[in-house]
Short mmCIF file of C-alpha atoms and ligand atoms in Angstrom, two decimals:
data_model
loop_
_atom_site.label_atom_id
_atom_site.label_comp_id
_atom_site.label_asym_id
_atom_site.label_seq_id
_atom_site.Cartn_x
_atom_site.Cartn_y
_atom_site.Cartn_z
CA UNK A 272 32.55 -11.63 -25.25
CA UNK A 273 29.60 -11.77 -22.73
CA UNK A 274 30.48 -10.96 -19.12
CA UNK A 275 28.00 -10.68 -16.38
CA UNK A 276 28.18 -8.20 -13.28
CA UNK A 277 25.75 -7.62 -10.56
CA UNK A 278 25.70 -6.36 -6.85
CA UNK A 279 23.62 -6.12 -3.77
CA UNK A 280 23.88 -3.45 -0.83
CA UNK A 281 25.22 -4.78 2.39
CA UNK A 282 22.45 -3.00 4.50
CA UNK A 283 20.48 -5.57 6.66
CA UNK A 284 20.00 -9.15 5.76
CA UNK A 285 18.82 -10.13 2.23
CA UNK A 286 15.11 -10.97 1.56
CA UNK A 287 12.99 -13.04 -0.78
CA UNK A 288 12.88 -10.14 -3.29
CA UNK A 289 16.62 -10.08 -3.56
CA UNK A 290 16.82 -13.73 -3.88
CA UNK A 291 14.01 -14.31 -6.44
CA UNK A 292 14.41 -10.98 -8.14
CA UNK A 293 18.13 -11.17 -8.75
CA UNK A 294 20.00 -14.02 -7.28
CA UNK A 295 18.15 -16.87 -8.79
CA UNK A 296 19.25 -15.59 -12.27
CA UNK A 297 22.70 -14.89 -10.96
CA UNK A 298 22.97 -18.73 -10.02
CA UNK A 299 21.75 -19.77 -13.52
CA UNK A 300 23.93 -17.52 -15.36
CA UNK A 301 26.96 -18.81 -13.34
CA UNK A 302 26.84 -21.93 -15.24
CA UNK A 303 27.18 -20.61 -18.57
CA UNK A 304 28.89 -17.07 -18.19
CA UNK A 305 31.94 -15.37 -16.73
CA UNK A 306 30.23 -13.78 -13.78
CA UNK A 307 31.39 -11.12 -11.32
CA UNK A 308 29.28 -10.56 -8.19
CA UNK A 309 29.90 -7.70 -5.91
CA UNK A 310 28.98 -6.68 -2.47
CA UNK A 311 28.61 -2.96 -2.90
CA UNK A 312 29.84 -1.45 0.21
CA UNK A 313 30.60 1.97 -1.45
CA UNK A 314 26.98 2.33 -2.28
CA UNK A 315 26.01 1.36 1.35
CA UNK A 316 27.56 4.57 2.73
CA UNK A 317 25.41 6.92 0.73
CA UNK A 318 23.32 6.49 3.89
CA UNK A 319 25.26 6.67 7.05
CA UNK A 320 26.12 3.19 8.45
CA UNK A 321 27.53 2.10 11.77
CA UNK A 322 31.01 0.66 11.00
CA UNK A 323 30.78 -2.34 12.96
CA UNK A 324 27.30 -3.18 11.51
CA UNK A 325 28.64 -2.41 7.93
CA UNK A 326 31.49 -4.98 8.39
CA UNK A 327 29.11 -7.55 9.68
CA UNK A 328 26.74 -7.06 6.70
CA UNK A 329 29.39 -7.22 4.24
CA UNK A 330 30.19 -10.77 5.62
CA UNK A 331 26.54 -11.56 6.11
CA UNK A 332 25.82 -10.80 2.27
CA UNK A 333 28.81 -12.66 1.24
CA UNK A 334 27.72 -15.62 3.20
CA UNK A 335 24.22 -15.40 1.74
CA UNK A 336 25.54 -15.40 -1.90
CA UNK A 337 27.61 -18.70 -1.16
CA UNK A 338 24.79 -20.18 1.02
CA UNK A 339 22.39 -19.52 -1.96
CA UNK A 340 24.54 -21.32 -4.50
CA UNK A 341 27.20 -18.91 -5.72
CA UNK A 342 30.49 -20.75 -6.04
CA UNK A 343 33.41 -18.55 -5.25
CA UNK A 344 35.54 -20.76 -7.54
CA UNK A 345 33.25 -20.42 -10.69
CA UNK A 346 32.28 -16.82 -10.05
CA UNK A 347 34.22 -13.85 -8.78
CA UNK A 348 32.79 -12.85 -5.33
CA UNK A 349 34.35 -9.70 -3.81
CA UNK A 350 33.38 -6.41 -2.00
CA UNK A 351 33.51 -3.18 -4.00
CA UNK A 352 35.85 -1.22 -1.78
CA UNK A 353 38.60 -3.51 -2.30
CA UNK A 354 38.83 -2.68 -6.07
CA UNK A 355 39.79 0.94 -6.52
CA UNK A 356 38.77 1.08 -10.12
CA UNK A 357 35.11 1.44 -9.16
CA UNK A 358 35.72 4.57 -7.34
CA UNK A 359 38.10 6.00 -10.00
CA UNK A 360 35.77 5.20 -12.88
CA UNK A 361 32.83 6.69 -10.99
CA UNK A 362 34.67 9.98 -10.94
CA UNK A 363 35.31 9.90 -14.64
CA UNK A 364 31.51 9.17 -14.95
CA UNK A 365 30.54 12.00 -12.53
CA UNK A 366 32.07 14.27 -15.23
CA UNK A 367 30.39 12.57 -18.29
CA UNK A 368 26.98 12.02 -16.74
CA UNK A 369 24.56 14.98 -16.60
CA UNK A 370 22.75 16.72 -13.82
CA UNK A 371 19.41 16.46 -15.93
CA UNK A 372 19.95 12.75 -16.13
CA UNK A 373 20.20 12.17 -12.40
CA UNK A 374 17.35 14.51 -11.63
CA UNK A 375 15.10 11.99 -13.35
CA UNK A 376 15.98 8.98 -11.01
CA UNK A 377 13.00 8.15 -9.14
CA UNK A 378 14.94 5.91 -6.63
CA UNK A 379 16.83 9.10 -5.46
CA UNK A 380 13.56 11.00 -4.95
CA UNK A 381 12.30 8.24 -2.89
CA UNK A 382 15.35 7.60 -0.85
CA UNK A 383 16.06 11.33 -0.27
CA UNK A 384 12.53 11.91 0.97
CA UNK A 385 11.20 15.37 1.75
CA UNK A 386 14.34 16.97 3.12
CA UNK A 387 16.45 16.62 -0.12
CA UNK A 388 18.90 19.20 0.95
CA UNK A 389 19.94 17.06 3.60
CA UNK A 390 20.60 14.07 1.36
CA UNK A 391 24.27 13.16 0.60
CA UNK A 392 25.88 13.99 -2.56
CA UNK A 393 26.83 10.27 -2.76
CA UNK A 394 23.14 9.37 -2.76
CA UNK A 395 22.68 11.53 -5.63
CA UNK A 396 25.53 10.50 -7.62
CA UNK A 397 24.89 6.84 -6.80
CA UNK A 398 23.80 5.86 -10.32
CA UNK A 399 27.23 7.06 -11.88
CA UNK A 400 28.93 4.73 -9.31
CA UNK A 401 26.73 1.83 -10.39
CA UNK A 402 27.50 2.53 -14.07
CA UNK A 403 31.14 2.49 -13.17
CA UNK A 404 30.65 -0.97 -11.35
CA UNK A 405 29.53 -2.43 -14.55
CA UNK A 406 31.73 -0.82 -17.04
CA UNK A 407 34.88 -1.08 -15.18
CA UNK A 408 34.84 -4.75 -16.46
CA UNK A 409 33.22 -3.84 -19.71
CA UNK A 410 30.33 -6.13 -18.63
CA UNK A 411 27.53 -6.96 -21.04
CA UNK A 412 24.82 -8.55 -18.99
CA UNK A 413 23.35 -7.38 -15.71
CA UNK A 414 20.85 -9.54 -13.93
CA UNK A 415 18.81 -7.39 -11.56
CA UNK A 416 15.18 -6.94 -10.34
CA UNK A 417 12.81 -4.49 -11.95
CA UNK A 418 13.49 -1.67 -9.78
CA UNK A 419 17.06 -1.30 -11.19
CA UNK A 420 15.84 -0.95 -14.63
CA UNK A 421 16.13 3.02 -14.69
CA UNK A 422 19.58 2.77 -13.48
CA UNK A 423 20.60 0.44 -15.99
CA UNK A 424 19.33 2.82 -18.70
CA UNK A 425 21.46 5.48 -17.27
CA UNK A 426 24.47 3.32 -17.51
CA UNK A 427 23.85 2.67 -21.04
CA UNK A 428 23.67 6.52 -21.65
CA UNK A 429 26.73 6.96 -19.86
CA UNK A 430 28.51 4.30 -21.89
CA UNK A 431 27.26 5.81 -24.96
CA UNK A 432 28.28 9.44 -24.06
CA UNK A 433 31.76 8.29 -23.10
CA UNK A 434 32.06 6.58 -26.43
CA UNK A 435 31.06 9.77 -28.17
CA UNK A 436 32.72 12.25 -26.22
CA UNK A 437 36.08 10.46 -26.70
CA UNK A 438 35.64 8.75 -30.05
CA UNK A 439 38.65 10.11 -31.88
CA UNK A 440 40.94 9.28 -28.59
CA UNK A 441 39.24 5.64 -28.42
CA UNK A 442 40.00 5.10 -32.22
CA UNK A 443 43.60 6.44 -31.78
CA UNK A 444 44.02 3.92 -28.83
CA UNK A 445 43.39 1.14 -31.17
CA UNK A 446 39.57 0.50 -30.97
CA UNK A 447 38.88 0.87 -34.71
CA UNK A 448 35.05 1.07 -34.44
CA UNK A 449 35.25 3.75 -31.84
CA UNK A 450 33.43 1.86 -29.16
CA UNK A 451 35.30 1.27 -25.83
CA UNK A 452 32.50 0.59 -23.47
CA UNK A 453 29.59 -1.90 -24.51
CA UNK A 454 25.86 -1.18 -23.91
CA UNK A 455 25.25 -3.20 -20.73
CA UNK A 456 21.98 -5.13 -21.07
CA UNK A 457 19.53 -5.68 -18.16
CA UNK A 458 18.53 -9.15 -17.56
CA UNK A 459 15.10 -8.93 -15.90
CA UNK A 460 13.25 -12.20 -16.21
CA UNK A 461 11.08 -14.59 -14.39
CA UNK A 462 7.80 -14.19 -12.49
CA UNK A 463 9.24 -12.40 -9.61
CA UNK A 464 11.10 -9.44 -10.96
CA UNK A 465 9.17 -7.24 -8.45
CA UNK A 466 8.34 -9.07 -5.37
CA UNK A 467 5.75 -7.12 -3.41
CA UNK A 468 5.28 -6.58 0.38
CA UNK A 469 3.31 -9.54 2.06
CA UNK A 470 1.02 -6.76 3.84
CA UNK A 471 0.33 -4.63 0.82
CA UNK A 472 0.46 -5.88 -2.84
CA UNK A 473 1.00 -2.28 -4.03
CA UNK A 474 4.46 -1.80 -2.12
CA UNK A 475 7.62 -3.36 -2.95
CA UNK A 476 9.07 -5.93 -0.47
CA UNK A 477 12.07 -4.10 1.11
CA UNK A 478 14.52 -4.11 3.80
CA UNK A 479 13.44 -0.56 4.92
CA UNK A 480 9.74 -1.54 5.64
CA UNK A 481 9.22 -1.22 9.28
CA UNK A 482 7.21 -4.38 9.52
CA UNK A 483 9.09 -7.57 9.48
CA UNK A 484 5.88 -9.28 8.42
CA UNK A 485 6.14 -7.67 5.16
CA UNK A 486 9.04 -9.68 4.03
CA UNK A 487 10.78 -13.14 4.21
CA UNK A 488 14.27 -12.72 5.26
CA UNK A 489 16.82 -15.31 3.83
CA UNK A 490 17.63 -16.04 7.57
CA UNK A 491 14.03 -16.69 8.82
CA UNK A 492 13.42 -19.98 10.47
CA UNK A 493 10.63 -22.44 9.51
CA UNK A 494 8.05 -21.23 12.02
CA UNK A 495 8.66 -17.47 11.14
CA UNK A 496 8.12 -18.25 7.41
CA UNK A 497 5.11 -20.29 8.00
CA UNK A 498 3.60 -17.41 10.24
CA UNK A 499 4.37 -14.72 7.61
CA UNK A 500 2.60 -16.58 4.95
CA UNK A 501 -0.42 -17.27 6.95
CA UNK A 502 -0.60 -13.79 7.85
CA UNK A 503 0.06 -12.61 4.25
CA UNK A 504 -2.63 -10.25 2.92
CA UNK A 505 -5.11 -11.97 0.35
CA UNK A 506 -8.54 -11.09 -1.01
CA UNK A 507 -11.67 -13.16 -0.48
CA UNK A 508 -11.82 -14.84 -4.04
CA UNK A 509 -10.62 -18.16 -4.87
CA UNK A 510 -7.30 -18.19 -6.96
CA UNK A 511 -7.87 -17.26 -10.70
CA UNK A 512 -7.34 -20.01 -13.40
CA UNK A 513 -5.52 -17.71 -15.82
CA UNK A 514 -3.19 -14.69 -15.79
CA UNK A 515 -5.95 -12.29 -16.91
CA UNK A 516 -7.76 -13.02 -13.56
CA UNK A 517 -4.89 -11.00 -11.67
CA UNK A 518 -6.28 -7.64 -12.60
CA UNK A 519 -7.06 -5.79 -9.36
CA UNK A 520 -5.58 -8.66 -7.33
CA UNK A 521 -1.93 -7.76 -6.63
CA UNK A 522 -1.61 -9.97 -3.65
CA UNK A 523 -2.71 -12.89 -5.46
CA UNK A 524 -0.34 -12.20 -8.58
CA UNK A 525 2.48 -11.65 -5.94
CA UNK A 526 2.09 -14.96 -4.10
CA UNK A 527 1.56 -16.98 -7.32
CA UNK A 528 4.67 -15.43 -8.87
CA UNK A 529 6.76 -16.09 -5.65
CA UNK A 530 5.61 -19.86 -5.80
CA UNK A 531 6.20 -20.14 -9.56
CA UNK A 532 9.80 -18.71 -9.32
CA UNK A 533 10.55 -20.73 -6.37
CA UNK A 534 9.65 -24.08 -7.96
CA UNK A 535 10.82 -23.06 -11.57
CA UNK A 536 7.47 -23.36 -13.25
CA UNK A 537 5.52 -20.96 -15.59
CA UNK A 538 2.79 -19.05 -14.01
CA UNK A 539 0.12 -20.56 -16.13
CA UNK A 540 1.09 -24.01 -15.15
CA UNK A 541 0.76 -22.92 -11.43
CA UNK A 542 -2.73 -21.52 -12.21
CA UNK A 543 -3.72 -24.70 -13.98
CA UNK A 544 -2.89 -26.48 -10.73
CA UNK A 545 -4.25 -24.00 -7.98
CA UNK A 546 -6.90 -21.99 -10.01
CA UNK A 547 -10.33 -22.14 -8.29
CA UNK A 548 -8.87 -23.25 -4.94
CA UNK A 549 -8.91 -21.16 -1.75
CA UNK A 550 -5.83 -19.30 -0.62
CA UNK A 551 -5.65 -21.22 2.56
CA UNK A 552 -4.91 -24.37 0.72
CA UNK A 553 -2.40 -22.65 -1.72
CA UNK A 554 -0.69 -20.81 1.24
CA UNK A 555 0.15 -24.14 2.95
CA UNK A 556 1.84 -25.35 -0.24
CA UNK A 557 3.75 -22.05 -0.66
CA UNK A 558 4.90 -22.09 2.89
CA UNK A 559 6.25 -25.50 2.60
CA UNK A 560 8.10 -24.60 -0.84
CA UNK A 561 9.50 -21.50 0.94
CA UNK A 562 10.78 -23.61 4.07
CA UNK A 563 12.33 -26.17 1.92
CA UNK A 564 14.12 -23.55 -0.06
CA UNK A 565 15.09 -21.19 2.59
CA UNK A 566 15.87 -23.22 5.65
CA UNK A 567 18.98 -24.87 4.35
CA UNK A 568 20.17 -21.48 3.05
CA UNK A 569 19.77 -19.88 6.53
CA UNK A 570 21.45 -22.81 8.15
CA UNK A 571 24.35 -22.17 5.76
CA UNK A 572 24.41 -18.53 6.38
CA UNK A 573 24.70 -19.18 10.15
CA UNK A 574 27.59 -21.80 9.38
CA UNK A 575 29.49 -19.64 7.19
CA UNK A 576 29.38 -16.39 9.33
CA UNK A 577 30.66 -18.41 12.36
CA UNK A 578 34.13 -18.23 10.40
CA UNK A 579 34.61 -14.57 9.43
CA UNK A 580 38.24 -15.24 8.47
CA UNK A 581 37.26 -17.69 5.86
CA UNK A 582 34.83 -15.11 4.30
CA UNK A 583 37.50 -12.43 4.34
CA UNK A 584 39.71 -14.79 2.71
CA UNK A 585 37.14 -15.54 -0.04
CA UNK A 586 36.66 -11.77 -0.58
CA UNK A 587 40.42 -11.18 -0.76
CA UNK A 588 40.76 -13.80 -3.38
CA UNK A 589 37.71 -12.48 -5.42
CA UNK A 590 39.02 -8.91 -5.02
CA UNK A 591 42.42 -9.59 -6.55
CA UNK A 592 40.77 -11.65 -9.43
CA UNK A 593 38.48 -8.51 -9.98
CA UNK A 594 41.52 -6.26 -9.96
CA UNK A 595 43.07 -8.32 -12.62
CA UNK A 596 40.33 -7.39 -15.08
CA UNK A 597 39.44 -3.85 -13.84
CA UNK A 598 42.85 -2.42 -13.56
CA UNK A 599 43.88 -2.66 -17.20
CA UNK A 600 40.52 -1.45 -18.31
CA UNK A 601 40.71 1.75 -15.95
CA UNK A 602 44.29 2.10 -17.49
CA UNK A 603 43.01 2.37 -20.94
CA UNK A 604 40.27 4.71 -19.63
CA UNK A 605 43.06 7.03 -18.25
CA UNK A 606 44.82 6.97 -21.69
CA UNK A 607 41.58 7.70 -23.58
CA UNK A 608 40.71 10.64 -21.30
CA UNK A 609 44.28 12.19 -21.74
CA UNK A 610 45.82 11.50 -18.22
CA UNK A 611 49.49 10.60 -17.85
CA UNK A 612 50.31 7.29 -16.06
CA UNK A 613 53.75 5.84 -15.51
P1 TYM B 906 19.61 -3.76 -3.86
O1 TYM B 906 20.72 -3.94 -2.88
O2 TYM B 906 18.56 -2.72 -3.41
O3 TYM B 906 19.00 -4.96 -4.36
C1 TYM B 906 19.87 -6.07 -4.80
C2 TYM B 906 19.11 -6.89 -5.99
O4 TYM B 906 17.79 -7.29 -5.57
C3 TYM B 906 16.83 -6.72 -6.34
N1 TYM B 906 15.50 -6.47 -5.58
C4 TYM B 906 14.32 -7.02 -5.88
N2 TYM B 906 13.94 -7.76 -6.92
C5 TYM B 906 12.55 -8.09 -6.91
N3 TYM B 906 11.72 -7.75 -5.96
C6 TYM B 906 12.04 -6.80 -4.91
N4 TYM B 906 11.19 -6.45 -3.92
C7 TYM B 906 13.55 -6.56 -4.87
N5 TYM B 906 14.16 -5.69 -4.05
C8 TYM B 906 15.42 -5.79 -4.47
C9 TYM B 906 17.32 -5.35 -6.85
O5 TYM B 906 16.54 -5.15 -8.17
C10 TYM B 906 18.79 -5.87 -7.20
O6 TYM B 906 18.96 -6.57 -8.31
N6 TYM B 906 21.77 -0.55 -6.93
C11 TYM B 906 21.71 -1.86 -6.60
C12 TYM B 906 23.12 -2.50 -6.31
C13 TYM B 906 23.99 -2.28 -7.39
C14 TYM B 906 24.13 -2.92 -8.54
C15 TYM B 906 25.46 -2.39 -9.30
C16 TYM B 906 23.46 -3.88 -9.37
C17 TYM B 906 25.29 -1.52 -7.21
N7 TYM B 906 25.97 -1.51 -8.45
C18 TYM B 906 25.76 -2.81 -10.46
C19 TYM B 906 23.77 -4.26 -10.70
C20 TYM B 906 24.96 -3.69 -11.28
C21 TYM B 906 20.96 -1.83 -5.46
O7 TYM B 906 20.69 -1.04 -4.62
O8 TYM B 906 20.36 -3.22 -5.22
#
């Protein structure tokens, strides 16, 4: 049976890339699937975090999940460190995954920077933990942005290698086809799977960009959003009328993709409407659409974070429901690997 899992790191506040690239699909899938959405605090500490700020960010991201439209009754919302199966399965996967596989991960190379000797071991092993997040629930669908594609491919390789390495044991445990872990499928859809910086169409929108003008935060107010869109980099040509016209114009492609996803229309329909017009006119429409979507979310985040005890209650409830699914799966993994449990 299909099961959805995804997560976000609690480091700083969420931005438009997180929302359009991933969360819009999370919200859609919540109506049709069993969904588990995690605040991945274990992943966050692969880079040192101030403990008080981390606690704050976990609540902030949880509030953003709910404010954006995830319903803690329909979906399981929780923070990773409250369910020990993630760390336990990650250790098993550290022993299944290969150094050669991790050496190919582009995100590690970017995040570790030049002084790789000083990167944490956790940052290097991060993709194994991500595979464990998904497979601790034997999840089948993983809605993410484009930048997570390589990590998802690794998770599929780990699932397959585990099934191969332990096939006899898996069959002996009652899985006649020798398959214990499914191959999780990435769900990367829409016109905003890779939202770019507002200042540079060749760079991804990210929390770590030093310029706040490069991104729209989910907590920005109306004036800030309008100012950032007004200042967003463009080129001097009018907007193209068809998708072929985006070549060499990454900023135009980015702003149109953002708008199309926001109003849930295909890109060609948006181009039919705005093609041939100047950016200035389109930017006003885009800013209005962004404000209409983000302002209520920002207000709701503020309201929810005013009651941290309530957020902690939601996380406790989600964590216990997550544990009910993950604990028996982790038990089976222990049997398959050959551990003794009582
Ligand atoms: P993270 O926290 O960096 O990002 C959370 C989600 O937002 C997407 N995203 C973007 N999408 C489009 N354009 C952008 N500019 C952009 N920036 C971020 C990401 O693709 C992601 O879907 N490793 C993951 C978290 C994770 C996870 C998991 C995800 C941990 N375990 C298991 C899925 C399943 C990460 O660091 O995402």
